[in-house]
Coordinates of C-alpha atoms in Angstrom, one line a residue:
X1 CA 13.6 -17.0 -9.9
X2 CA 12.7 -17.6 -6.0
X3 CA 10.0 -15.6 -4.8
X4 CA 10.4 -12.3 -3.2
X5 CA 10.0 -12.4 0.5
X6 CA 7.7 -9.6 1.4
X7 CA 6.4 -8.5 5.1
X8 CA 2.9 -7.4 4.3
X9 CA 1.7 -4.2 6.8
X10 CA -2.2 -3.2 6.3
X11 CA -4.6 -1.6 8.0
X12 CA -7.1 -5.0 7.7
X13 CA -9.3 -3.0 4.5
X14 CA -11.2 -4.9 1.5
X15 CA -9.4 -3.8 -1.1
X16 CA -5.4 -5.0 1.5
X17 CA -6.8 -8.0 2.4
X18 CA -7.6 -8.4 -2.2
X19 CA -3.7 -7.6 -2.2
X20 CA -3.1 -10.6 0.7
X21 CA -5.1 -12.9 -1.7
X22 CA -2.7 -11.8 -4.6
X23 CA 1.3 -12.8 -2.2
X24 CA -0.6 -15.2 -0.9
X25 CA -1.6 -17.4 -4.4
X26 CA 0.8 -15.6 -6.7
X27 CA 4.1 -17.8 -7.3
X28 CA 6.4 -15.0 -7.6
X29 CA 5.7 -13.7 -4.2
X30 CA 6.5 -15.0 -0.4
X31 CA 4.6 -13.3 2.0
X32 CA 6.6 -14.4 5.4
X33 CA 5.3 -12.2 7.7
X34 CA 1.8 -9.7 8.4
X35 CA 1.8 -6.3 10.8
X36 CA -1.0 -4.8 11.4
X37 CA -1.9 -0.9 11.8
X38 CA -4.5 1.3 12.4
X39 CA -6.0 3.0 9.4
X40 CA -9.2 1.9 7.8
X41 CA -10.1 0.1 11.4
X42 CA -8.4 0.1 14.7
X43 CA -5.5 -2.9 14.6
X44 CA -6.8 -5.7 16.4
X45 CA -9.9 -5.7 14.3
X46 CA -7.1 -5.2 10.6
X47 CA -5.3 -8.8 12.9
X48 CA -9.0 -10.3 13.3
X49 CA -9.9 -9.9 9.4
X50 CA -5.9 -10.9 8.2
X51 CA -7.1 -13.8 10.5
X52 CA -9.8 -15.0 8.6
X53 CA -7.8 -14.4 4.8
X54 CA -5.4 -17.0 5.9
X55 CA -6.9 -19.6 7.8
X56 CA -9.6 -19.3 4.2
X57 CA -6.6 -19.8 2.3
X58 CA -4.4 -22.3 4.4
X59 CA -2.0 -20.4 5.6
X60 CA -1.5 -20.4 9.2
X61 CA 1.2 -21.1 9.3
X62 CA 2.1 -17.1 8.3
X63 CA 3.4 -15.3 11.2
X64 CA 1.0 -12.4 11.5
X65 CA 0.7 -9.3 14.7
X66 CA -0.8 -6.3 15.6
X67 CA 0.8 -3.1 15.6
X68 CA 0.3 1.0 16.3
X69 CA -3.1 2.0 16.9
X70 CA -2.9 5.7 17.6
X71 CA -1.0 7.5 14.7
X72 CA 2.5 9.9 15.5
X73 CA 0.8 13.1 16.2
X74 CA -2.0 14.6 14.5
X75 CA -3.5 15.1 11.6
X76 CA -5.8 17.1 9.3
X77 CA -10.4 16.3 9.9
X78 CA -11.3 14.1 7.0
X79 CA -15.3 14.8 7.3
X80 CA -17.4 13.4 5.4
X81 CA -15.3 9.8 5.2
X82 CA -17.5 7.4 2.9
X83 CA -18.1 3.7 5.1
X84 CA -16.4 2.6 1.7
X85 CA -14.8 -1.1 4.2
X86 CA -18.2 -0.8 6.9
X87 CA -17.4 -1.2 10.5
X88 CA -15.6 -4.5 10.5
X89 CA -13.2 -3.4 7.5
X90 CA -14.9 -6.8 5.2
X91 CA -18.2 -4.9 4.2
X92 CA -20.4 -5.8 6.8
X93 CA -20.5 -8.7 5.0
X94 CA -20.7 -11.2 8.3
X95 CA -16.5 -13.1 7.3
X96 CA -16.7 -15.4 11.1
X97 CA -14.2 -15.0 12.6
X98 CA -10.5 -17.7 12.6
X99 CA -9.9 -19.7 15.2
X100 CA -6.1 -17.6 14.4
X101 CA -4.6 -16.3 16.5
X102 CA -1.8 -13.1 16.4
X103 CA 1.7 -13.5 17.8
X104 CA 2.4 -12.2 21.1
X105 CA 5.5 -9.8 19.7
X106 CA 4.1 -7.0 18.1
X107 CA 4.8 -5.9 15.1
X108 CA 7.6 -3.2 15.3
X109 CA 9.4 -5.9 17.2
X110 CA 8.4 -8.8 14.2
X111 CA 9.6 -7.2 11.7
X112 CA 12.7 -5.4 13.6
X113 CA 13.6 -9.0 13.7
X114 CA 12.5 -10.3 10.1
X115 CA 15.3 -8.1 8.8
X116 CA 18.2 -8.3 10.8
X117 CA 18.4 -12.4 9.7
X118 CA 17.5 -11.4 6.3
X119 CA 19.5 -8.7 5.1
X120 CA 18.6 -7.0 2.1
X121 CA 16.5 -9.6 0.6
X122 CA 12.9 -8.9 2.3
X123 CA 10.4 -6.2 0.6
X124 CA 8.4 -3.6 3.2
X125 CA 4.7 -3.5 1.6
X126 CA 2.7 -1.0 3.6
X127 CA -0.7 -0.4 2.4
X128 CA -1.8 1.4 5.4
X129 CA -1.0 4.3 7.7
X130 CA 3.2 4.2 8.1
X131 CA 2.9 4.7 11.6
X132 CA 4.8 0.8 13.0
X133 CA 7.6 1.8 9.5
X134 CA 8.4 5.0 11.5
X135 CA 8.5 3.8 14.8
X136 CA 10.1 0.9 13.4
X137 CA 12.9 3.6 12.1
X138 CA 13.0 5.3 15.1
X139 CA 13.3 2.3 16.7
X140 CA 16.3 1.1 14.8
X141 CA 17.2 4.1 11.8
X142 CA 19.4 1.2 10.5
X143 CA 16.5 -0.4 9.5
X144 CA 16.3 1.5 6.3
X145 CA 19.7 0.6 4.7
X146 CA 18.4 -3.3 5.7
X147 CA 15.2 -4.0 3.4
X148 CA 15.8 -5.1 -0.1
X149 CA 13.3 -2.1 -1.2
X150 CA 10.0 -1.1 0.2
X151 CA 6.9 0.2 -1.4
X152 CA 4.0 2.2 0.1
X153 CA 0.5 2.9 -1.7
X154 CA -0.1 6.6 -0.7
X155 CA -0.2 10.1 -1.5
X156 CA -0.8 11.6 -4.7
X157 CA 1.6 13.2 -6.7
X158 CA -0.7 14.5 -9.5
X159 CA -4.2 13.7 -8.6
X160 CA -6.3 15.9 -5.8
X161 CA -6.4 13.5 -2.2
X162 CA -9.0 11.4 -1.6
X163 CA -9.9 12.7 2.0
X164 CA -9.3 16.5 1.3
X165 CA -8.1 17.9 -1.6
X166 CA -4.9 18.0 -1.0
X167 CA -4.2 14.3 1.0
X168 CA -4.5 10.8 0.3
X169 CA -5.8 8.3 3.2
X170 CA -3.0 6.7 4.2
X171 CA -0.9 9.6 4.3
X172 CA -3.5 11.7 6.1
X173 CA -4.0 9.2 9.1
X174 CA -0.1 10.2 10.1
X175 CA 0.9 13.3 8.2
X176 CA 4.0 12.1 10.5
X177 CA 4.9 8.8 10.2
X178 CA 4.4 9.3 6.2
X179 CA 6.5 12.3 6.5
X180 CA 9.9 10.4 8.9
X181 CA 9.3 7.3 6.3
X182 CA 9.3 9.4 2.8
X183 CA 12.9 11.1 4.8
X184 CA 14.6 7.9 5.9
X185 CA 18.0 6.5 4.6
X186 CA 16.6 4.1 2.2
X187 CA 19.6 2.8 -0.2
X188 CA 17.0 2.5 -3.4
X189 CA 14.1 5.7 -3.6
X190 CA 11.3 3.3 -2.9
X191 CA 8.3 3.1 -4.6
X192 CA 5.1 5.4 -4.4
X193 CA 1.6 4.1 -5.3
X194 CA -0.2 6.0 -5.0
X195 CA -4.1 7.6 -6.7
X196 CA -2.4 8.7 -9.9
X197 CA -1.8 5.2 -11.1
X198 CA -4.7 3.2 -8.1
X199 CA -7.1 5.3 -10.0
X200 CA -6.1 4.0 -13.3
X201 CA -5.8 0.3 -12.1
X202 CA -9.1 -0.3 -12.0
X203 CA -11.6 -3.2 -11.5
X204 CA -14.6 -2.8 -14.1
X205 CA -17.5 -5.0 -14.5
X206 CA -15.6 -8.1 -15.8
X207 CA -13.9 -8.3 -12.9
X208 CA -16.8 -7.5 -10.2
X209 CA -19.0 -9.8 -12.5
X210 CA -16.2 -13.1 -12.0
X211 CA -15.5 -12.6 -8.4
X212 CA -19.1 -13.4 -7.3
X213 CA -19.1 -15.6 -9.8
X214 CA -16.5 -17.4 -6.7
X215 CA -14.4 -19.9 -8.4
X216 CA -11.7 -19.2 -7.0
X217 CA -10.7 -19.5 -2.9
X218 CA -9.9 -15.9 -3.1
X219 CA -13.1 -14.9 -5.2
X220 CA -15.5 -17.0 -3.0
X221 CA -14.3 -15.1 0.9
X222 CA -13.5 -11.5 -1.6
X223 CA -17.3 -11.0 -2.9
X224 CA -19.6 -10.3 -0.7
X225 CA -16.6 -7.4 1.0
X226 CA -16.4 -6.6 -3.0
X227 CA -20.4 -5.1 -3.5
X228 CA -20.3 -3.7 -0.3
X229 CA -17.1 -2.4 -1.3
X230 CA -18.1 -1.6 -5.0
X231 CA -21.5 0.2 -4.7
X232 CA -20.3 2.6 -2.1
X233 CA -17.2 4.0 -4.1
X234 CA -18.9 3.6 -7.5
X235 CA -20.6 6.4 -5.7
X236 CA -18.3 8.7 -6.6
X237 CA -16.7 7.4 -10.2
X238 CA -17.4 8.6 -13.6
X239 CA -17.9 5.6 -14.7
X240 CA -18.8 3.0 -12.1
X241 CA -15.2 0.7 -11.5
X242 CA -13.6 1.1 -8.8
X243 CA -10.0 1.4 -7.6
X244 CA -8.0 -1.8 -5.5
X245 CA -5.4 0.2 -4.3
X246 CA -3.3 -1.9 -2.4
X247 CA -3.6 -5.0 -5.2
X248 CA -1.8 -2.9 -7.3
X249 CA 1.1 -1.9 -4.6
X250 CA 1.0 -5.5 -4.0
X251 CA 1.1 -6.0 -7.5
X252 CA 4.0 -4.1 -8.7
X253 CA 6.2 -6.1 -6.5
X254 CA 6.0 -8.5 -8.4
X255 CA 5.1 -7.5 -11.7
X256 CA 6.8 -3.5 -11.6
X257 CA 5.6 -3.5 -15.6
X258 CA 2.5 -2.8 -14.2
X259 CA 3.8 1.2 -13.0
X260 CA 4.4 4.1 -14.9
X261 CA 7.2 5.5 -12.7
X262 CA 9.4 8.1 -12.5
X263 CA 12.5 9.0 -9.9
X264 CA 11.2 12.6 -8.2
X265 CA 11.7 14.4 -4.8
X266 CA 8.7 14.0 -2.7
X267 CA 8.7 15.3 0.9
X268 CA 5.0 16.3 3.0
X269 CA 3.5 18.4 4.2
X270 CA 2.1 18.2 8.0
X271 CA 2.4 22.5 9.1
X272 CA -1.7 22.0 9.9
X273 CA -2.8 24.3 7.0
X274 CA -4.9 23.8 3.6
X275 CA -1.9 20.7 2.4
X276 CA -1.3 18.8 5.7
X277 CA -1.1 16.0 4.9
X278 CA -0.2 16.5 0.5
X279 CA 2.7 14.2 -0.8
X280 CA 4.4 17.0 -2.3
X281 CA 6.1 15.7 -5.0
X282 CA 8.5 18.4 -6.8
X283 CA 8.8 17.7 -10.6
X284 CA 10.8 20.9 -11.7
X285 CA 13.7 17.4 -10.9
X286 CA 12.4 16.6 -15.1
X287 CA 14.6 19.3 -16.0
X288 CA 17.6 17.2 -14.3
X289 CA 17.2 15.2 -17.4
X290 CA 16.2 16.9 -20.1
X291 CA 19.1 18.1 -21.0
X292 CA 17.9 22.0 -20.5
X293 CA 20.0 23.0 -17.8
X294 CA 23.9 23.8 -18.6
X295 CA 26.5 21.6 -17.2
X296 CA 28.0 24.0 -14.9
X297 CA 24.9 24.1 -13.1
X298 CA 23.2 20.8 -13.4
X299 CA 24.8 20.4 -9.0
X300 CA 23.6 23.4 -8.1
X301 CA 20.1 23.1 -9.8
X302 CA 19.7 19.2 -7.6
X303 CA 20.5 20.7 -4.6
X304 CA 18.3 23.7 -5.7
X305 CA 15.2 20.8 -5.9
X306 CA 16.1 17.8 -2.7
X307 CA 16.5 20.4 -0.5
X308 CA 13.9 18.8 2.0
X309 CA 12.8 16.3 -0.1
X310 CA 13.7 12.9 -0.9
X311 CA 14.1 10.9 -4.0
X312 CA 11.1 8.6 -4.7
X313 CA 10.0 6.3 -7.4
X314 CA 6.2 8.1 -8.0
X315 CA 3.7 6.4 -9.5
X316 CA 2.3 8.2 -12.3
X317 CA 0.4 5.7 -14.0
X318 CA -0.9 1.8 -14.3
X319 CA -0.9 -0.8 -17.2
X320 CA -4.4 -0.9 -16.4
X321 CA -5.1 -4.7 -18.3
X322 CA -2.2 -6.4 -17.1
X323 CA -3.8 -4.8 -13.6
X324 CA -7.6 -6.3 -14.7
X325 CA -5.8 -9.8 -15.8
X326 CA -3.8 -10.0 -12.8
X327 CA -6.7 -9.7 -11.3
X328 CA -8.6 -12.4 -13.3
X329 CA -6.6 -15.0 -12.9
X330 CA -7.1 -14.1 -8.6
X331 CA -10.7 -14.5 -9.7
X332 CA -10.5 -17.5 -11.7
X333 CA -10.5 -17.1 -15.5

């Protein structure tokens, strides 16, 4: 089977770079381009981090581009944000800059050009705030109908948020962009890989010890950034394991069996109140498939449950062993 061609949109953090390493080394994925957005760090620093990975992986042939540095609209205050990724996005591990420059083509133009050249072929994977995706949709709303698929890391369906009581980081950083991305006319339900799945698919001591052995180029690169990432993340972990959010999202492109999903109505709260930035998932829609609604009322019920919402494939759980097995392969076991 041919590898799945992917445009990766990233905000340059530790788990972003772990995801990128997976994409560069997996025979099931072809990274055709990378676009950078502000989130964990600013967009230019995200591009510097991407360049470091590409250089270390010997993949300077892959174009990468700088995108949006500001959100499309306001978002909730994020108090007491832990420096999970360090000031440079890579755990302040001292990894030197690579002599590799981003393309002069802006990220939005790169996305649109590549999708125009390969309609129906490319999967767009967004693992940072959705600002670049929303800007591309604003420029060409037909983009939604011309990608093969959209997979995002973001949101939470049943779990609380990780930066406010109700909102996950990537959505909270730009709720306007998230809302526009959710509402676009995607021909098939996109996949939302949120905290319900990523907080199950975690790295444990076995994975972290393996990384420290530096058996592969990916492990050698990620060992120090993951040490900082784990030290901070484990402060809020009950069992010492930590999520690697973005890696799960990209893995799921090649291995959808890693996710437990349901197609459910979704929208994003942009109202500025207590639930600002929340991904609102309407679980009442489960009754549509349960047989509990009389046939003559199914249409009315569907209209009621999906009013103002949009069908997304929501990840509600993950295959932890499968996720860890692929991490272990990446890091040399």
